[in-house]
Coordinates of C-alpha atoms in Angstrom, one line a residue:
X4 CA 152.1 95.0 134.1
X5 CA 148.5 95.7 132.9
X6 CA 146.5 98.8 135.0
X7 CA 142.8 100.3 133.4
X8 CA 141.8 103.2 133.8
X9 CA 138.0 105.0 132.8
X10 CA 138.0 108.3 130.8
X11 CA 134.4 109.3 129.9
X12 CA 133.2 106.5 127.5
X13 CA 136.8 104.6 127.1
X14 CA 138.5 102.4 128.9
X15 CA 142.4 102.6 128.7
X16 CA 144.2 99.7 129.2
X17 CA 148.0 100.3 129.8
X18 CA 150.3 97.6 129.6
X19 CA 154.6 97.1 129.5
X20 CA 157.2 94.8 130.8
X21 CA 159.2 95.6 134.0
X22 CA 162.0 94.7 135.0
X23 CA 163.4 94.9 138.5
X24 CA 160.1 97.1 139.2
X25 CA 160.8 99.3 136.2
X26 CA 158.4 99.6 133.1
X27 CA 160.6 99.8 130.2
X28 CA 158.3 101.7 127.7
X29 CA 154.0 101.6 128.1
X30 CA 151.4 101.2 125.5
X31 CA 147.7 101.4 125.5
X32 CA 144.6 99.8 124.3
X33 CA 141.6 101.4 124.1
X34 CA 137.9 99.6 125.0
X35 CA 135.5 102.2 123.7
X36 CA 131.6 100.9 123.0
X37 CA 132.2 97.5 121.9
X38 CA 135.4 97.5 120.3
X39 CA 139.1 97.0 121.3
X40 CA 141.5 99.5 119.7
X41 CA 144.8 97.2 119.6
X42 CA 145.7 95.0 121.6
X43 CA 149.1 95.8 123.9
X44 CA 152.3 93.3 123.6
X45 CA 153.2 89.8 123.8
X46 CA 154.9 90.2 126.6
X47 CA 151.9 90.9 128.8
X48 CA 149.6 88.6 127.7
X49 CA 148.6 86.4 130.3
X50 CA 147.4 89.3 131.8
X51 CA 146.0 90.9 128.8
X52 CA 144.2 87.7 128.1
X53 CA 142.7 87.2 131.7
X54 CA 141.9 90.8 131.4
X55 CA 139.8 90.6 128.1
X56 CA 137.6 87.4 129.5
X57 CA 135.6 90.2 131.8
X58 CA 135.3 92.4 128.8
X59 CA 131.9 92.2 125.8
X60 CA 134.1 92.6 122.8
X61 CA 132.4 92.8 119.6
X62 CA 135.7 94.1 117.4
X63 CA 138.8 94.5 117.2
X64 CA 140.5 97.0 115.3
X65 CA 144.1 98.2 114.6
X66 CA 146.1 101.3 114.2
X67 CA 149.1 99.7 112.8
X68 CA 150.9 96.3 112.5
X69 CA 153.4 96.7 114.9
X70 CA 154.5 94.6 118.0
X71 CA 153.1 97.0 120.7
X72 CA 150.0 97.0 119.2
X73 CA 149.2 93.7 117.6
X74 CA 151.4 92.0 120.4
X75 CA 147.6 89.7 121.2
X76 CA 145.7 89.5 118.0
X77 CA 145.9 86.0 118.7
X78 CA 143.9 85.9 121.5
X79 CA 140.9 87.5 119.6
X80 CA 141.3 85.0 116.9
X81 CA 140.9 82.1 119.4
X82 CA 137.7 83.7 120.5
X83 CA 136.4 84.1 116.8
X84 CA 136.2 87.9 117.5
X85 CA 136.7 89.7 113.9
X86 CA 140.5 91.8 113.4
X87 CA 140.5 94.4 111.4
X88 CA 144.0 96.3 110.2
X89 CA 145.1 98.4 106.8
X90 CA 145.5 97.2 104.3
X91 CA 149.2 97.1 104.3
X92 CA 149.6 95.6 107.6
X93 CA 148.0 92.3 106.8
X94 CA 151.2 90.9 105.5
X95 CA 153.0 91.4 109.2
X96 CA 150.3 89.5 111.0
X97 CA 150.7 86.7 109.3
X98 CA 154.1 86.8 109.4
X99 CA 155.7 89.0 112.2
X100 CA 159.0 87.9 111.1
X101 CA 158.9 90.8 108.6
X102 CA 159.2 93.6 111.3
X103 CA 162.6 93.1 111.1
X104 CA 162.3 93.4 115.1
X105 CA 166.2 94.8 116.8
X106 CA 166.9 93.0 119.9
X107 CA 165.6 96.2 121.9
X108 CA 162.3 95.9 120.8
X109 CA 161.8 91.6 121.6
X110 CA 163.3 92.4 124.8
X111 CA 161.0 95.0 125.6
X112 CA 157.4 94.1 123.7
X113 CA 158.3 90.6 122.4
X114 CA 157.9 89.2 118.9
X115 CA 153.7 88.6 118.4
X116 CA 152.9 85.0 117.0
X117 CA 151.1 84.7 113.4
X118 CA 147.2 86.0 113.5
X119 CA 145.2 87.0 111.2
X120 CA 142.9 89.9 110.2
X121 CA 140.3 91.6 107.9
X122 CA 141.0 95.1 105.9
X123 CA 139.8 97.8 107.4
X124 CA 136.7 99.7 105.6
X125 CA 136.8 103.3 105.7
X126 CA 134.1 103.5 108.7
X127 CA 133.8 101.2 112.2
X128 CA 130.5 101.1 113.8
X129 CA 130.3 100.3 117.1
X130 CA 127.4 99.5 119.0
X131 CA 126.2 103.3 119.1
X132 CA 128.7 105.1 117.2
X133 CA 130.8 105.4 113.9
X134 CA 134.6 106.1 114.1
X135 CA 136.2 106.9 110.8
X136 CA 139.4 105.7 109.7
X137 CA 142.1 107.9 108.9
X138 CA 145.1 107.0 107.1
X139 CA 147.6 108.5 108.8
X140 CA 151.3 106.9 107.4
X141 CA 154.7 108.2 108.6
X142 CA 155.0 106.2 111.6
X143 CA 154.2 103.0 109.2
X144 CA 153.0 102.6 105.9
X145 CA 149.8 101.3 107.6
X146 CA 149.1 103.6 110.5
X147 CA 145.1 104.5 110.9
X148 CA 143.4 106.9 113.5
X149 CA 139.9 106.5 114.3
X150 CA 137.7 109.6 115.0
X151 CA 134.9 109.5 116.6
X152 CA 133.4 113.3 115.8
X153 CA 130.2 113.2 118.2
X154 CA 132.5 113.4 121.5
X155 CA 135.7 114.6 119.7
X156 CA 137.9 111.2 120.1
X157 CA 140.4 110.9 118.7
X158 CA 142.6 107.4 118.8
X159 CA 145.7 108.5 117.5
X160 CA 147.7 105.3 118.0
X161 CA 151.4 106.4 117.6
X162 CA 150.7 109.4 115.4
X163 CA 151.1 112.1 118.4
X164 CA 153.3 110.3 121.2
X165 CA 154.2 113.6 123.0
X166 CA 154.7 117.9 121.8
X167 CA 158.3 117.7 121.5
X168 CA 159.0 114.1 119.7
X169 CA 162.3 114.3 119.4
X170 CA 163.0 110.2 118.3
X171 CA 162.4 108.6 115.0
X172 CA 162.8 104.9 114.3
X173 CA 165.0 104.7 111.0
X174 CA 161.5 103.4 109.1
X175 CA 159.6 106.6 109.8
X176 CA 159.5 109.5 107.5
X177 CA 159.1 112.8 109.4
X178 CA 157.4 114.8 107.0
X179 CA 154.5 112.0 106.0
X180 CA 154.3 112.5 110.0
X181 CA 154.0 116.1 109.8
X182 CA 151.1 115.9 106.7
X183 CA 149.1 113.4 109.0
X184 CA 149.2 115.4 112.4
X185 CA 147.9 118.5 110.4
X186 CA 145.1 115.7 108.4
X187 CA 144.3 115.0 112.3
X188 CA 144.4 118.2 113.5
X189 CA 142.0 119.9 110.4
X190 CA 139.2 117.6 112.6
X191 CA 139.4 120.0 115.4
X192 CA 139.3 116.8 118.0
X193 CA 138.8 117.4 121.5
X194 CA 140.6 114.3 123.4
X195 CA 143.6 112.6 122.1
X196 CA 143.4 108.1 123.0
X197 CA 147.6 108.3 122.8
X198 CA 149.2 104.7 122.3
X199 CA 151.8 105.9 124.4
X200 CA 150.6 108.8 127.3
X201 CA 147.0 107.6 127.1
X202 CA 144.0 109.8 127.8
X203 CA 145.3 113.0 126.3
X204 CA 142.6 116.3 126.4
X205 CA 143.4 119.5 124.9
X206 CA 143.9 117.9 121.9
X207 CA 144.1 120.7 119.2
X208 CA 145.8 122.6 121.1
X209 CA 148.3 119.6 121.8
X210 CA 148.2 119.2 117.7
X211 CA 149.0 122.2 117.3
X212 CA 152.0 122.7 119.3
X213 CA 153.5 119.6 118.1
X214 CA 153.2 120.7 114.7
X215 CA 154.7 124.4 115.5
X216 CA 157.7 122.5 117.8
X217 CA 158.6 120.3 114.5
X218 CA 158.5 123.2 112.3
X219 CA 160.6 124.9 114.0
X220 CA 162.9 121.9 114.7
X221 CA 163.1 121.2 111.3
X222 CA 164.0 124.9 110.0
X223 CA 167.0 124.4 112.6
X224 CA 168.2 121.0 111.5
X225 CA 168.0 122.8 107.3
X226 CA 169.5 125.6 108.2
X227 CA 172.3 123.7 110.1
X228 CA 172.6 121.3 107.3
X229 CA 172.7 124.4 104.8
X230 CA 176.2 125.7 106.6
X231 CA 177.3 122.4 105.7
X232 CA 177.1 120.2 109.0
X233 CA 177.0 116.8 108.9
X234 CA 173.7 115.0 110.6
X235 CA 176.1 113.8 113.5
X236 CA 177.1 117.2 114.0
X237 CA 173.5 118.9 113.8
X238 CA 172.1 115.9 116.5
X239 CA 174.9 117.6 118.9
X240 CA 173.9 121.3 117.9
X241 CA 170.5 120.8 118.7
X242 CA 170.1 117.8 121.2
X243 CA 173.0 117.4 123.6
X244 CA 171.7 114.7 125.9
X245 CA 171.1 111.4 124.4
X246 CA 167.9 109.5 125.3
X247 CA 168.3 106.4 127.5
X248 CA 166.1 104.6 124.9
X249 CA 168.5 105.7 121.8
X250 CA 171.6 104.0 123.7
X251 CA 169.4 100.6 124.3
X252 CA 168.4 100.4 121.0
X253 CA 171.9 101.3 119.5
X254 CA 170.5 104.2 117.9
X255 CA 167.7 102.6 116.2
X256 CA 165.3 104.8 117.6
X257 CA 167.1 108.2 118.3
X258 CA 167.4 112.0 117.6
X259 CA 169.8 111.1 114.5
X260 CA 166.7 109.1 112.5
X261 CA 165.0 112.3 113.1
X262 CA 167.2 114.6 112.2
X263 CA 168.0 112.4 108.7
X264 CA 164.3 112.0 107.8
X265 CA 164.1 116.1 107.6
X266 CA 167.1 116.6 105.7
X267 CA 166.3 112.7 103.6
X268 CA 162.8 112.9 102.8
X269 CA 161.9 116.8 102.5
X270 CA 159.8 117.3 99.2
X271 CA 160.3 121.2 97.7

């Protein structure tokens, strides 16, 4: 499935797989002024690939190295256009294999084939405006936003995802996402470009209550852990349904991850 959508300046292009009629879990790339900000999954790419023959791209640029996002790098790279990722992520473009990808994840974005890319430098122009790069790690080591600070953009890539995350893959480290939503936030931007929900205004204010939702998830989950609970025990305190993505993926992206990443990787 592949729909666009225009918001202001930006095109948002949403992709996923279906199945029997259902879309299992959508992503977005973002056309804004020249450049492609990622490129969707491998699973749609004969329509991402029709798709990007109406479009002038001068660029393309990452937010991170994973399979949602890089899922058609390859399809840039037969057009010559130029790739640009962290740092860190070149290593998983050239060879996916090291995503370690669970069965949940090929089924639902597919495994990208090998591409390659240039480092990122600290700013992007486009054809009439700069976006800054941001590091923003938690989500992945390599994890960027770009921020584009005459309209307030903000492509945030898988940095916000939502006010009340409650999943973590077991990779992710909760508080290294915390640091970067309140780097993100100290912008003041005024639209959020979400990999996941898309076109997302409000966006300080959507910061902002993310950030005051996870601190006071993650005083819960210490104080809980303090009594002497054990991290199953706290994930059925605090969240009693189970989400139908964390019993696909065998609870490799679930409440638990989250819950260990406070109590793991919390820094006095």
């Amino acid at each position: 499935m592949l729909k666009t959508k225009v918001f202001q300046e930006v095109l948002a292009i949403k992709m996923g797989r279906t199945i029997f009629g259902k879309l299992l879990y959508p992503v977005h790339a973002f056309y804004f002024d020249g450049v492609l900000i990622d490129t969707g999954c491998w699973h749609c790419r004969f329509e991402f690939v029709s798709f990007l023959k109406e479009l002038n791209i001068d660029k393309v640029i990452l937010t991170h190295a994973h399979e949602d996002h890089f899922g058609n790098v390859w399809a840039a790279e037969k057009w010559q256009i130029p790739v640009y990722v962290e740092e860190k992520g070149l290593p998983f473009l050239q060879e996916p294999q090291r995503l370690k990808m669970e069965l949940y994840r090929k089924i639902t974005w597919g495994e990208p084939a090998k591409a390659k890319a240039l480092p990122l430098p600290q700013l992007v122009k486009t054809r009439h405006f700069t976006l800054e790069v941001i590091k923003t790690p938690g989500h992945s080591p390599d994890h960027v936003c770009f921020y584009e600070p005459e309209n307030g953009y903000l492509f945030s890539g898988d940095l916000y995802l939502g006010e009340r995350q409650n999943l973590l893959m077991a990779t992710e480290n909760f508080w290294e996402i915390r640091n970067s939503l309140k780097k993100v936030l100290a912008l003041k931007p005024q639209i959020i470009f979400c990999g996941l929900n898309g076109y997302v205004p409000g966006a300080s204010e959507k910061l902002r209550a993310k950030l005051n939702y996870w601190d006071d998830l993650a005083g819960r989950v210490l104080d809980l852990a303090a009594r002497g609970l054990s991290l199953r025990e706290i994930d059925r305190v605090i969240f009693k349904k189970k989400h139908f993505i964390s019993i696909v993926s065998g609870g490799s992206f679930s409440s638990l991850n989250l819950i260990r990443s406070i109590i793991r990787d919390r820094q006095e």
